[in-house]
CSV table of N, CA and C in Angstrom, one decimal:
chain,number,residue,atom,x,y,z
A,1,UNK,N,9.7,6.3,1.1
A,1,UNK,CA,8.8,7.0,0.3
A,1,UNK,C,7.4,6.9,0.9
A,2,UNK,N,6.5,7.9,1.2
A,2,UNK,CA,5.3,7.5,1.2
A,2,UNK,C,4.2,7.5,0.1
A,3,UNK,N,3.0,7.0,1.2
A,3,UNK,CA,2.4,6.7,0.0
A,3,UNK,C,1.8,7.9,-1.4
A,4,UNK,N,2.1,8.8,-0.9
A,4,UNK,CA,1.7,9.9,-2.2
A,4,UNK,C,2.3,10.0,-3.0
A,5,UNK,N,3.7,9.9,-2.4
A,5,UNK,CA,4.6,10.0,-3.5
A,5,UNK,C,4.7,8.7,-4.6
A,6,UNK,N,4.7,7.6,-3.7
A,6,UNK,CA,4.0,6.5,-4.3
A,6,UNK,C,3.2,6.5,-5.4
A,7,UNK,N,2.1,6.8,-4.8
A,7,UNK,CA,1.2,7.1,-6.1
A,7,UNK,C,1.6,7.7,-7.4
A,8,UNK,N,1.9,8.9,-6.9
A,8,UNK,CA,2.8,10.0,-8.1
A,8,UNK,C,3.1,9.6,-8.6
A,9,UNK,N,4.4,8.9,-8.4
A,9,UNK,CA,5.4,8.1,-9.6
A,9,UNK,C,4.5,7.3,-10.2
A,10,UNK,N,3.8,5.9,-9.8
A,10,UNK,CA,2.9,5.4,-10.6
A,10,UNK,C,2.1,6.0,-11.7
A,11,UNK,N,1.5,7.2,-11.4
A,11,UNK,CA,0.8,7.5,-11.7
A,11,UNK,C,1.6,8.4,-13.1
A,12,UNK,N,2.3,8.8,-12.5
A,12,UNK,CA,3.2,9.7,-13.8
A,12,UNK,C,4.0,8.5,-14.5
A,13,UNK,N,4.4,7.6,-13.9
A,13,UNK,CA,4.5,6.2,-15.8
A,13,UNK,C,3.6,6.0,-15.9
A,14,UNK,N,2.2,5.7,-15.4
A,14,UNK,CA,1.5,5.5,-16.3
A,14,UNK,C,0.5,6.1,-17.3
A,15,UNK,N,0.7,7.6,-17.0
A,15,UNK,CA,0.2,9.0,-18.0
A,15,UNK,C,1.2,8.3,-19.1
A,16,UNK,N,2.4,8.4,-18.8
A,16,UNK,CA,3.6,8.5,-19.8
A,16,UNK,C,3.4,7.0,-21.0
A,17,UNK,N,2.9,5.7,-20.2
A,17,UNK,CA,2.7,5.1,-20.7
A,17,UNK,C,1.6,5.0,-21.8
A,18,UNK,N,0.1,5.5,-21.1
A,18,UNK,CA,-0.6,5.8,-21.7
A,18,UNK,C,-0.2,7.0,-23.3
A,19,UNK,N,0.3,8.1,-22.8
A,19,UNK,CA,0.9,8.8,-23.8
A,19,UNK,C,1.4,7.4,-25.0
A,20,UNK,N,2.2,7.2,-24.9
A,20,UNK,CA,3.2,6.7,-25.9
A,20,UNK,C,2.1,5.5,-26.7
A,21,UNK,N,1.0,5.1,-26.0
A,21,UNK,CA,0.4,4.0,-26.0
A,21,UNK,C,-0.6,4.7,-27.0
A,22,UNK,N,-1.1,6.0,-26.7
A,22,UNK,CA,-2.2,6.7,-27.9
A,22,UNK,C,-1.3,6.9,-29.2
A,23,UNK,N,0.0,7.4,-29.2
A,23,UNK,CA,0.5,7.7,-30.5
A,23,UNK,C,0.7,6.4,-31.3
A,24,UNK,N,1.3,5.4,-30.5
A,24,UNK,CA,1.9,4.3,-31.3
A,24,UNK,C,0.3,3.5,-31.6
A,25,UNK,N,-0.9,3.6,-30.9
A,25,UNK,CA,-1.8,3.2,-31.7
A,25,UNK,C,-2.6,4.4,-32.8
A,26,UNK,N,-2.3,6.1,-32.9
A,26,UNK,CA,-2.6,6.6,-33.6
A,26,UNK,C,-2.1,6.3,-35.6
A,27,UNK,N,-0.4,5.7,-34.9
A,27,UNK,CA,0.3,5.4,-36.0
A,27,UNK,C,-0.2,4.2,-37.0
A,28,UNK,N,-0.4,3.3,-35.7
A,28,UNK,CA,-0.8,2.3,-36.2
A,28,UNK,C,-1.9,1.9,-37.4
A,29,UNK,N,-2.8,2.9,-36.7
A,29,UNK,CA,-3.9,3.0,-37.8
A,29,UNK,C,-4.5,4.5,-38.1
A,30,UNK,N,-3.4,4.9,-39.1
A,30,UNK,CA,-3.5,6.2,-40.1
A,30,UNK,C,-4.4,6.2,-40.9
A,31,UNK,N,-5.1,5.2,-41.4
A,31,UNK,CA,-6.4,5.5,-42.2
A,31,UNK,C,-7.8,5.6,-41.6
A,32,UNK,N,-8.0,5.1,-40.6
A,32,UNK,CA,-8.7,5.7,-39.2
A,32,UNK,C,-8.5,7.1,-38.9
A,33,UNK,N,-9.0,8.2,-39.9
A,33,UNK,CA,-8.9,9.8,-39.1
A,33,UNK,C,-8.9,9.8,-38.0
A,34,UNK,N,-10.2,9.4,-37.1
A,34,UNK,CA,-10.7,9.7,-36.2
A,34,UNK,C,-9.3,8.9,-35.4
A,35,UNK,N,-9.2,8.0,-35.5
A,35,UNK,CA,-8.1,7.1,-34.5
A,35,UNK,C,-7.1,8.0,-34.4
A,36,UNK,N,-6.6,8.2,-35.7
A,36,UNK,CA,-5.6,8.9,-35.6
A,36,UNK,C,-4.7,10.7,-35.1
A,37,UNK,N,-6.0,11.3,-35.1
A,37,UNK,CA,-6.3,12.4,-34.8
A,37,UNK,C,-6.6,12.6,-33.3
A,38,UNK,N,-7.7,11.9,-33.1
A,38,UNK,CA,-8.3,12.0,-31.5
A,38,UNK,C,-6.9,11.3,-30.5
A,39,UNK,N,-6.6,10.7,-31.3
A,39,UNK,CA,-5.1,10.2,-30.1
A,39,UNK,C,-4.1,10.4,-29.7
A,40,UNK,N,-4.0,11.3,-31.3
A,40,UNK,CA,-2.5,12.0,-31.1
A,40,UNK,C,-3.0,13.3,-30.1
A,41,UNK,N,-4.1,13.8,-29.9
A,41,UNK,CA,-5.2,14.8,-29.2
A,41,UNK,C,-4.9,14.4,-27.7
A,42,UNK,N,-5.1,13.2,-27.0
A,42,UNK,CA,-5.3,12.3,-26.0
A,42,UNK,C,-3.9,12.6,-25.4
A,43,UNK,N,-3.0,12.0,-26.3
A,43,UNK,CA,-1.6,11.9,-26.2
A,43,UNK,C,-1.0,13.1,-25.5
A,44,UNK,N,-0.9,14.4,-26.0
A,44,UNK,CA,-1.1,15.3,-25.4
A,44,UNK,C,-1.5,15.9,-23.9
A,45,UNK,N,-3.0,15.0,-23.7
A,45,UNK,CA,-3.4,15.2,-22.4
A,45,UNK,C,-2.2,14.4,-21.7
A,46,UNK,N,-2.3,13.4,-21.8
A,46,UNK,CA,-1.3,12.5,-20.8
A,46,UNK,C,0.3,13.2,-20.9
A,47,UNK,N,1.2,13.4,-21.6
A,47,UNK,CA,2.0,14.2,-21.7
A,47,UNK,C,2.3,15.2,-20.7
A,48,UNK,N,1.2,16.3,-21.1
A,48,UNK,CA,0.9,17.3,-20.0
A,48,UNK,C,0.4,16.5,-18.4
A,49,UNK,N,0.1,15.7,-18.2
A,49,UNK,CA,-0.3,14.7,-16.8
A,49,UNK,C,1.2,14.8,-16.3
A,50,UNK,N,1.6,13.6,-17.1
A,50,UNK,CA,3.3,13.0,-16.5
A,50,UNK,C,4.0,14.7,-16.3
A,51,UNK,N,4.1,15.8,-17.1
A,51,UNK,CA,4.8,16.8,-17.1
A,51,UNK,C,4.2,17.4,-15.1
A,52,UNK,N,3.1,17.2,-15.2
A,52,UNK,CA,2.8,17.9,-13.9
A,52,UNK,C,2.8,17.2,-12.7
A,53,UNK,N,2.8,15.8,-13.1
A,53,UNK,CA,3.0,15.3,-11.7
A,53,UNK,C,4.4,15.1,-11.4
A,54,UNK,N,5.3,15.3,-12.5
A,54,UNK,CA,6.7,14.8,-12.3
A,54,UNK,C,7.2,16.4,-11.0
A,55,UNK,N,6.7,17.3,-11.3
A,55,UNK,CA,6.6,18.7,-11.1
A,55,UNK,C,6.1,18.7,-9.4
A,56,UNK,N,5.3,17.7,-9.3
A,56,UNK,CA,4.6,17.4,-7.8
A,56,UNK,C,5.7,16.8,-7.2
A,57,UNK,N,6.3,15.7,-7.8
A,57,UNK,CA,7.1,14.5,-7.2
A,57,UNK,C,8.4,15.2,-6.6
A,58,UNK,N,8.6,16.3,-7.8
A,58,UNK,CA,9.4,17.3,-6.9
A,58,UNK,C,9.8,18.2,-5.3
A,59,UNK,N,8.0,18.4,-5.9
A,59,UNK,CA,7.5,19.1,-4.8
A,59,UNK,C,8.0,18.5,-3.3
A,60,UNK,N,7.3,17.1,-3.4
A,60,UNK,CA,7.1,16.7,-2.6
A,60,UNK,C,8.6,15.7,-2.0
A,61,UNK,N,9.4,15.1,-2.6
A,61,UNK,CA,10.7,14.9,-2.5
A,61,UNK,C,11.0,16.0,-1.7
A,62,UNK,N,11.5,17.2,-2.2
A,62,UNK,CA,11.7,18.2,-1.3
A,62,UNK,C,10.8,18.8,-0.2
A,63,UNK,N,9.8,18.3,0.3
A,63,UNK,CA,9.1,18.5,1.5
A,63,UNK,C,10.1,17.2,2.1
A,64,UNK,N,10.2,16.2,1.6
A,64,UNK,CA,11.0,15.4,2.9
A,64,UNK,C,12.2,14.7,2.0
A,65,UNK,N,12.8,15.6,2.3
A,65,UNK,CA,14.6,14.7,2.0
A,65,UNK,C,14.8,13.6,2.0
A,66,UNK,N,14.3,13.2,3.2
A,66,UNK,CA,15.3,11.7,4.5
A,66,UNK,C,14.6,10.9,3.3
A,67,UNK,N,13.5,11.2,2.2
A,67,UNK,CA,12.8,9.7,1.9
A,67,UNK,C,13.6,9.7,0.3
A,68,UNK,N,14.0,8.4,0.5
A,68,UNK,CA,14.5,7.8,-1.1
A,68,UNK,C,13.6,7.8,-1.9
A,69,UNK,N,13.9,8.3,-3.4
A,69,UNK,CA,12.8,7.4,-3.9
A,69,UNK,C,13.6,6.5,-5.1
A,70,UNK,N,12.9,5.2,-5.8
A,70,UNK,CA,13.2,4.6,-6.4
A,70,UNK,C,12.6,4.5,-7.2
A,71,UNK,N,13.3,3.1,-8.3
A,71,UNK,CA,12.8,2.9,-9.6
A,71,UNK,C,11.0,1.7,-8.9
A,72,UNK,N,10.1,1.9,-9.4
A,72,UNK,CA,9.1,1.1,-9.3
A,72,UNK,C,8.0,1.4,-10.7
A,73,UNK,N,7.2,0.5,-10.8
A,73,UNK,CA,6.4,0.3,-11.8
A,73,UNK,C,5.0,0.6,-11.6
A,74,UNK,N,4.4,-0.4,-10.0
A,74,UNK,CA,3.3,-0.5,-9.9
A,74,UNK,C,3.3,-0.3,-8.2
A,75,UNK,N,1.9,-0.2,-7.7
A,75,UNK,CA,1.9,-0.3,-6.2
A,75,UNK,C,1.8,-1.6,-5.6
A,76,UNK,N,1.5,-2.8,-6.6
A,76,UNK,CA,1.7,-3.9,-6.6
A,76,UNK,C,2.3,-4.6,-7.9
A,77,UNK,N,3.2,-5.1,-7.3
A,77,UNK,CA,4.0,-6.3,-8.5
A,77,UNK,C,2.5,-7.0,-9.1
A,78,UNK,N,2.8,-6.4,-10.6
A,78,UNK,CA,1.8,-6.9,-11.5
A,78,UNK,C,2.1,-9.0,-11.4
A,79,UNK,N,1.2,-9.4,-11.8
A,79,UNK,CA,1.2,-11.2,-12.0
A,79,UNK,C,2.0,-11.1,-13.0
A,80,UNK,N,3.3,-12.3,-12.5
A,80,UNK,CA,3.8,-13.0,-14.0
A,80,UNK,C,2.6,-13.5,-15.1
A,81,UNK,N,1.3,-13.9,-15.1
A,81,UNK,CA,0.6,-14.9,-15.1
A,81,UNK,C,-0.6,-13.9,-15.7
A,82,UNK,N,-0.1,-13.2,-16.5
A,82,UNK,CA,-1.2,-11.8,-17.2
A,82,UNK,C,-2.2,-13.1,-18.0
A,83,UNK,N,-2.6,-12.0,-18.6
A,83,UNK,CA,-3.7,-12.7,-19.6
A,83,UNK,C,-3.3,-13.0,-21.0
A,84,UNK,N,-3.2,-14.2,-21.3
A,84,UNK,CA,-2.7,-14.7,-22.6
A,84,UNK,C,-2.7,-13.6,-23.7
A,85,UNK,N,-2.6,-13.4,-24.8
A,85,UNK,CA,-2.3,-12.1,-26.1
A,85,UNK,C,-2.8,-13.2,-27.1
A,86,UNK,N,-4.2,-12.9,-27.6
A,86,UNK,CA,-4.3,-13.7,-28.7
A,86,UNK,C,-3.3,-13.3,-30.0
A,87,UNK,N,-2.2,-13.3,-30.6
A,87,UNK,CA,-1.5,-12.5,-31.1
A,87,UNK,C,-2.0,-12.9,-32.5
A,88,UNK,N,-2.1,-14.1,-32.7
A,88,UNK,CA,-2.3,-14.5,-33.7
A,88,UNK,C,-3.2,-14.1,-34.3
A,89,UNK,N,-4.3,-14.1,-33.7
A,89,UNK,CA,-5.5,-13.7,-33.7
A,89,UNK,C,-5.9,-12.0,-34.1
A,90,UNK,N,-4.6,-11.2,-33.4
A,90,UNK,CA,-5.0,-10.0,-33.7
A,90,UNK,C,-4.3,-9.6,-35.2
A,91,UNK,N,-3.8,-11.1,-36.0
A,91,UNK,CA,-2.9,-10.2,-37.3
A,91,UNK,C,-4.0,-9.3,-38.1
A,92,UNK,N,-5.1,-9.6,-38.2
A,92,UNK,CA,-6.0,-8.2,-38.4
A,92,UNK,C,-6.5,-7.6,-38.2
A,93,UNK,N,-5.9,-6.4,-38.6
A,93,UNK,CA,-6.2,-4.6,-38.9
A,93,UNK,C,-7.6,-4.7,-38.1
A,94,UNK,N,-8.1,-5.2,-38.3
A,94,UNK,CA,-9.3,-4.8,-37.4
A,94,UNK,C,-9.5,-5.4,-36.1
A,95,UNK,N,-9.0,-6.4,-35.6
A,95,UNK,CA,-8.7,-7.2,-34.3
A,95,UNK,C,-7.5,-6.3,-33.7
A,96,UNK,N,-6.6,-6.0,-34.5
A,96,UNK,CA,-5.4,-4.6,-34.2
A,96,UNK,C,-6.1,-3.9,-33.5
A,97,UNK,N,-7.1,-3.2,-34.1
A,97,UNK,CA,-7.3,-2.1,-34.2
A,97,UNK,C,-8.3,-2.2,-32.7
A,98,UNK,N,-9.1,-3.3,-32.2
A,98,UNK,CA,-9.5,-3.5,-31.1
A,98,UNK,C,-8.8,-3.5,-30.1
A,99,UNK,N,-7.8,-4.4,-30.1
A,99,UNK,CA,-6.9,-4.9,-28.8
A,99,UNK,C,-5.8,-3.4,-28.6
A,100,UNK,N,-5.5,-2.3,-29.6
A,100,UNK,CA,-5.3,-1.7,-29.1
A,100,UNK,C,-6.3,-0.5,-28.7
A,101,UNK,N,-7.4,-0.6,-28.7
A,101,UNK,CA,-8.4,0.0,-28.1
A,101,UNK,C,-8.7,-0.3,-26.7
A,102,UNK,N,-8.6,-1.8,-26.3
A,102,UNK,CA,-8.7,-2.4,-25.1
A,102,UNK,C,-7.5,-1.9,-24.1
A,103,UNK,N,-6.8,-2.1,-24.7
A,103,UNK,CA,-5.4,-1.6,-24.1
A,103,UNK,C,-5.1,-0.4,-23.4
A,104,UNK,N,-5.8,0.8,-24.4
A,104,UNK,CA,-5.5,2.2,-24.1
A,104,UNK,C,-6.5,2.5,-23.0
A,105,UNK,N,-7.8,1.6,-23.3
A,105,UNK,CA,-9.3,1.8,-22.4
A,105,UNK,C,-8.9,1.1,-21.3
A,106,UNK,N,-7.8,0.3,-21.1
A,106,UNK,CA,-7.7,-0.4,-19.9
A,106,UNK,C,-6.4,0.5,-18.9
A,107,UNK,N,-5.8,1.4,-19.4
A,107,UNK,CA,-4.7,2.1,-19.5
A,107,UNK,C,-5.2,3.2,-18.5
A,108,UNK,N,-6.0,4.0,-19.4
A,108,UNK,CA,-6.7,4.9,-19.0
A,108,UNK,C,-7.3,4.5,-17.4
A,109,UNK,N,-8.5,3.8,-17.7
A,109,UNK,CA,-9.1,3.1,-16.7
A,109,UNK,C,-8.4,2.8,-15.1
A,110,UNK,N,-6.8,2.6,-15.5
A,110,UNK,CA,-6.0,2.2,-14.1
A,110,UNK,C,-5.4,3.9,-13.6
A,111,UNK,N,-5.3,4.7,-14.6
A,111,UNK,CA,-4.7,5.8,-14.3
A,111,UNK,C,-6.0,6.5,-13.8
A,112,UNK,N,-7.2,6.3,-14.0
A,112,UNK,CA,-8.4,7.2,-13.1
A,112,UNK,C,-8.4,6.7,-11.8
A,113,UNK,N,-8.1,5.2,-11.7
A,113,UNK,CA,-8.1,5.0,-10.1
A,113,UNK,C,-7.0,5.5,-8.9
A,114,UNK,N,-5.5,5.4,-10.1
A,114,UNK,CA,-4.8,6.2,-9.5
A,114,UNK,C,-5.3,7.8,-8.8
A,115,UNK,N,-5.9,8.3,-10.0
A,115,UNK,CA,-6.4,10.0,-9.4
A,115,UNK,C,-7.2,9.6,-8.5
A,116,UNK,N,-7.9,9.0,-8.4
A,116,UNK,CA,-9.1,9.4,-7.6
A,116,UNK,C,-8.2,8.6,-6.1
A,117,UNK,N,-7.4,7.9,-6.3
A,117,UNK,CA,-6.8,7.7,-4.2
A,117,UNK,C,-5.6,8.5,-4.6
A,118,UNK,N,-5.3,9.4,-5.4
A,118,UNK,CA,-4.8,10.4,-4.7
A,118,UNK,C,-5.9,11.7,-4.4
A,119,UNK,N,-6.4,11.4,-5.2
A,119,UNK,CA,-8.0,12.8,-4.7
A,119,UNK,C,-8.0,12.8,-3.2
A,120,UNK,N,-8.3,10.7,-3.1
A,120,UNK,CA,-8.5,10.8,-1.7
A,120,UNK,C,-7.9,11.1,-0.5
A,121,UNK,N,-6.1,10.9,-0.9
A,121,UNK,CA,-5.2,10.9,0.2
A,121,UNK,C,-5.2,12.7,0.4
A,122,UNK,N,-4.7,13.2,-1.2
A,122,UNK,CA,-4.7,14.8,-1.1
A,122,UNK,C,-5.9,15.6,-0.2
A,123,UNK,N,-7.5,14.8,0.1
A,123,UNK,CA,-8.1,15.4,0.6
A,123,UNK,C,-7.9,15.3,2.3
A,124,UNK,N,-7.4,14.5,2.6
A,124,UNK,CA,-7.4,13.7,4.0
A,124,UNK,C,-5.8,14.5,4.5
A,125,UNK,N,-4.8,15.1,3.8
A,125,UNK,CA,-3.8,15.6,4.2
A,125,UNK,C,-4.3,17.0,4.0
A,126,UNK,N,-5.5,17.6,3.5
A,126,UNK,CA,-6.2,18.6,2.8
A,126,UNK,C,-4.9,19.6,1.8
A,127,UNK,N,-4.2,18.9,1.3
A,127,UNK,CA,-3.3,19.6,0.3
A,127,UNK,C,-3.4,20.0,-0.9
A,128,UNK,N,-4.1,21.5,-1.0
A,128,UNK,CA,-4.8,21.9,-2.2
A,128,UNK,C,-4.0,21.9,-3.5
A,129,UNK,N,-2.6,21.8,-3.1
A,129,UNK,CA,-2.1,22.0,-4.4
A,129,UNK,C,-2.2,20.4,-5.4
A,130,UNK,N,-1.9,19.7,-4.6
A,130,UNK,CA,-2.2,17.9,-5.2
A,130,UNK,C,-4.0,18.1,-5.4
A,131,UNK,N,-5.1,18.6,-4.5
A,131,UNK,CA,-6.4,18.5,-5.2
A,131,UNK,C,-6.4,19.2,-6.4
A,132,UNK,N,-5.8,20.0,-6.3
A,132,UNK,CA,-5.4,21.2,-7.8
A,132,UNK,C,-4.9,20.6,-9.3
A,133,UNK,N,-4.1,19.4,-8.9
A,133,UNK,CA,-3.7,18.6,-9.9
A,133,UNK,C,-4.4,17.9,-10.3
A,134,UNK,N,-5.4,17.3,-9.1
A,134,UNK,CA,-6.5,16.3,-9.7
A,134,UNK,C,-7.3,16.7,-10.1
A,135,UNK,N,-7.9,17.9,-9.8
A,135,UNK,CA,-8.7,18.4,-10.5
A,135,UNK,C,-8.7,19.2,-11.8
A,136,UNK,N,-7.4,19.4,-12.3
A,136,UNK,CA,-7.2,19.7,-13.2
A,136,UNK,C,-7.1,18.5,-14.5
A,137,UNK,N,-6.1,17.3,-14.1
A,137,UNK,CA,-6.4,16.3,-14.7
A,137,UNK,C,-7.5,15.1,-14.8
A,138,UNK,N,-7.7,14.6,-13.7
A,138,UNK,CA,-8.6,13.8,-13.7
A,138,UNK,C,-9.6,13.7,-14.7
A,139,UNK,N,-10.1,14.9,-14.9
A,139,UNK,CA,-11.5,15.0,-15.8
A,139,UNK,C,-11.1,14.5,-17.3
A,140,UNK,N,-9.9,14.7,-17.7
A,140,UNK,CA,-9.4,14.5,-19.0
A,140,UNK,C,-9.0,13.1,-19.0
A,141,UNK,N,-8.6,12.4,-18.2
A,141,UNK,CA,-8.5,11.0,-18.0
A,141,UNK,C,-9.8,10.1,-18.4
A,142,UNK,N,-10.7,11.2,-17.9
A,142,UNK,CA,-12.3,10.2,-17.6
A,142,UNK,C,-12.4,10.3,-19.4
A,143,UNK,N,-12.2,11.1,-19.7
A,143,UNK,CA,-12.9,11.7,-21.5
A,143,UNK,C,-12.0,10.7,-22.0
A,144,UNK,N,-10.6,10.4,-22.0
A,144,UNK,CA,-9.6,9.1,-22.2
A,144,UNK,C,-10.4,8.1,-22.5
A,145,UNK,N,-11.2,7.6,-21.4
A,145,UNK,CA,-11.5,6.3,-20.8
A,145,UNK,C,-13.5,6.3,-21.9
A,146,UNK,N,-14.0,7.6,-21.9
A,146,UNK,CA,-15.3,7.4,-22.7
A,146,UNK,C,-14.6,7.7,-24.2
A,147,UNK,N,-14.0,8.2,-24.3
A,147,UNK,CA,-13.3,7.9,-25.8
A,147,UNK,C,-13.4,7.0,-26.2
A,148,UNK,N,-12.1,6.0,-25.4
A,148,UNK,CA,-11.8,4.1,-26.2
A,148,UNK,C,-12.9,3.5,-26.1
A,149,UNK,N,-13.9,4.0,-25.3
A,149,UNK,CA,-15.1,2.9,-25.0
A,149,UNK,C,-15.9,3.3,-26.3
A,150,UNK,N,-16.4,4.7,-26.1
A,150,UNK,CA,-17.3,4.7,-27.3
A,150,UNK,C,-16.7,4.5,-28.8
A,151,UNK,N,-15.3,4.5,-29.2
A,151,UNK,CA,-14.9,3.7,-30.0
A,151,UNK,C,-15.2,2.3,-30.2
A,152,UNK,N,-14.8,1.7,-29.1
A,152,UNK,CA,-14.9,0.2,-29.4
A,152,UNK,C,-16.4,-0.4,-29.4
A,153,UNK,N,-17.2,0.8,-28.7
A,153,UNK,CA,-19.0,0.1,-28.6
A,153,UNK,C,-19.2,0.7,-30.1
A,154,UNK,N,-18.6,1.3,-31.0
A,154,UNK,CA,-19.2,1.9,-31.8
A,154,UNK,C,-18.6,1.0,-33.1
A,155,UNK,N,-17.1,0.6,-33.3
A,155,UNK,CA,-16.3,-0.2,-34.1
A,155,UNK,C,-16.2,-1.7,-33.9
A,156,UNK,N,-16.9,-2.3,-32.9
A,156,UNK,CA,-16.7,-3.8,-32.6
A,156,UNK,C,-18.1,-4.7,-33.4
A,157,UNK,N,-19.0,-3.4,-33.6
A,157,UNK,CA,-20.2,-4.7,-34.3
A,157,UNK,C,-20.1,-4.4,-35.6
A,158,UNK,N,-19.0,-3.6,-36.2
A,158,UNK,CA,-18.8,-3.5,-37.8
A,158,UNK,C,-17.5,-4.5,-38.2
A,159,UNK,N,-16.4,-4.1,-37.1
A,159,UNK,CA,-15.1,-5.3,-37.4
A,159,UNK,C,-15.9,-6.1,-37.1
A,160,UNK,N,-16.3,-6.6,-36.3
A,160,UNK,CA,-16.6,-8.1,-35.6
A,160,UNK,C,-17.3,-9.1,-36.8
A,161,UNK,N,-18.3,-8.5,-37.1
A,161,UNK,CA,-18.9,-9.1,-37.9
A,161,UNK,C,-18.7,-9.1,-39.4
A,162,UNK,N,-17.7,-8.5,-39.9
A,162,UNK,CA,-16.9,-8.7,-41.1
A,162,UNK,C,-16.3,-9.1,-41.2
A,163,UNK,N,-15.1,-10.4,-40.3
A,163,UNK,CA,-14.0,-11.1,-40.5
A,163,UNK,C,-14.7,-12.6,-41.2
């Protein structure tokens, strides 16, 4: 497999993950309009992401046969040794309602890096139709990523200081 294709796949579980990640925190907190609405909105973009890159991965499998591709997650094996989950801590609705903000904002945040080295690889092979894809998604990724933020800059000093 090379590395674009590489990317791809990454990059298309992690639209997908992201997807599933906006709904099941839209669900989460239904009394939150805005949560609820703008996510299931979000959700959508990513959707349409994984749908088009899966579409590329095609593409590009069939440009080269001879290469297998396989089941993988990341472009590096994540650490056993993540970062502890205050769980306890999050049993309230409003700590919920952050740590899935952090989540989705951190989600986001890994899948813009993915676009932009494939921006980079697609520009260096100059293969318009992969700059075509980034260019078409990428920008929707970035509005992902100023979403969860201006949520959480805008909901963390009213939860925070009300527990």
């Amino acid at each position: 497999m090379n590395g674009i294709a590489l990317i791809l796949r990454v990059l298309r579980d992690g639209e997908t993950e992201l997807a599933e990640g906006l709904l099941a925190t839209g669900q989460r907190h239904r009394a939150e309009h805005e949560i609820f609405h703008v996510s299931t909105d979000l959700a959508q973009w990513s959707r349409e992401h994984a749908q088009r890159i899966a579409e590329a991965i095609e593409r590009e499998d069939h440009a080269r046969p001879e290469e297998a591709s396989g089941p993988h997650s990341d472009l590096v094996p994540r650490s056993q040794n993540r970062e502890p989950r205050p769980e306890r801590a999050c049993s309230q609705p409003a700590l919920l309602l952050l740590r899935d903000l952090r989540d989705l904002h951190l989600g986001a945040s890994a899948n813009s890096l993915y676009w932009e080295m494939l921006a980079q690889a697609a520009q260096a092979r100059t293969d318009t139709r992969l700059l075509s894809l980034v260019s078409a998604c990428h920008p929707q990724t970035v509005r992902q990523m100023r979403w969860t933020n201006t949520m959480i800059k805008s909901l963390a000093p009213q939860l925070l200081t009300n527990l």
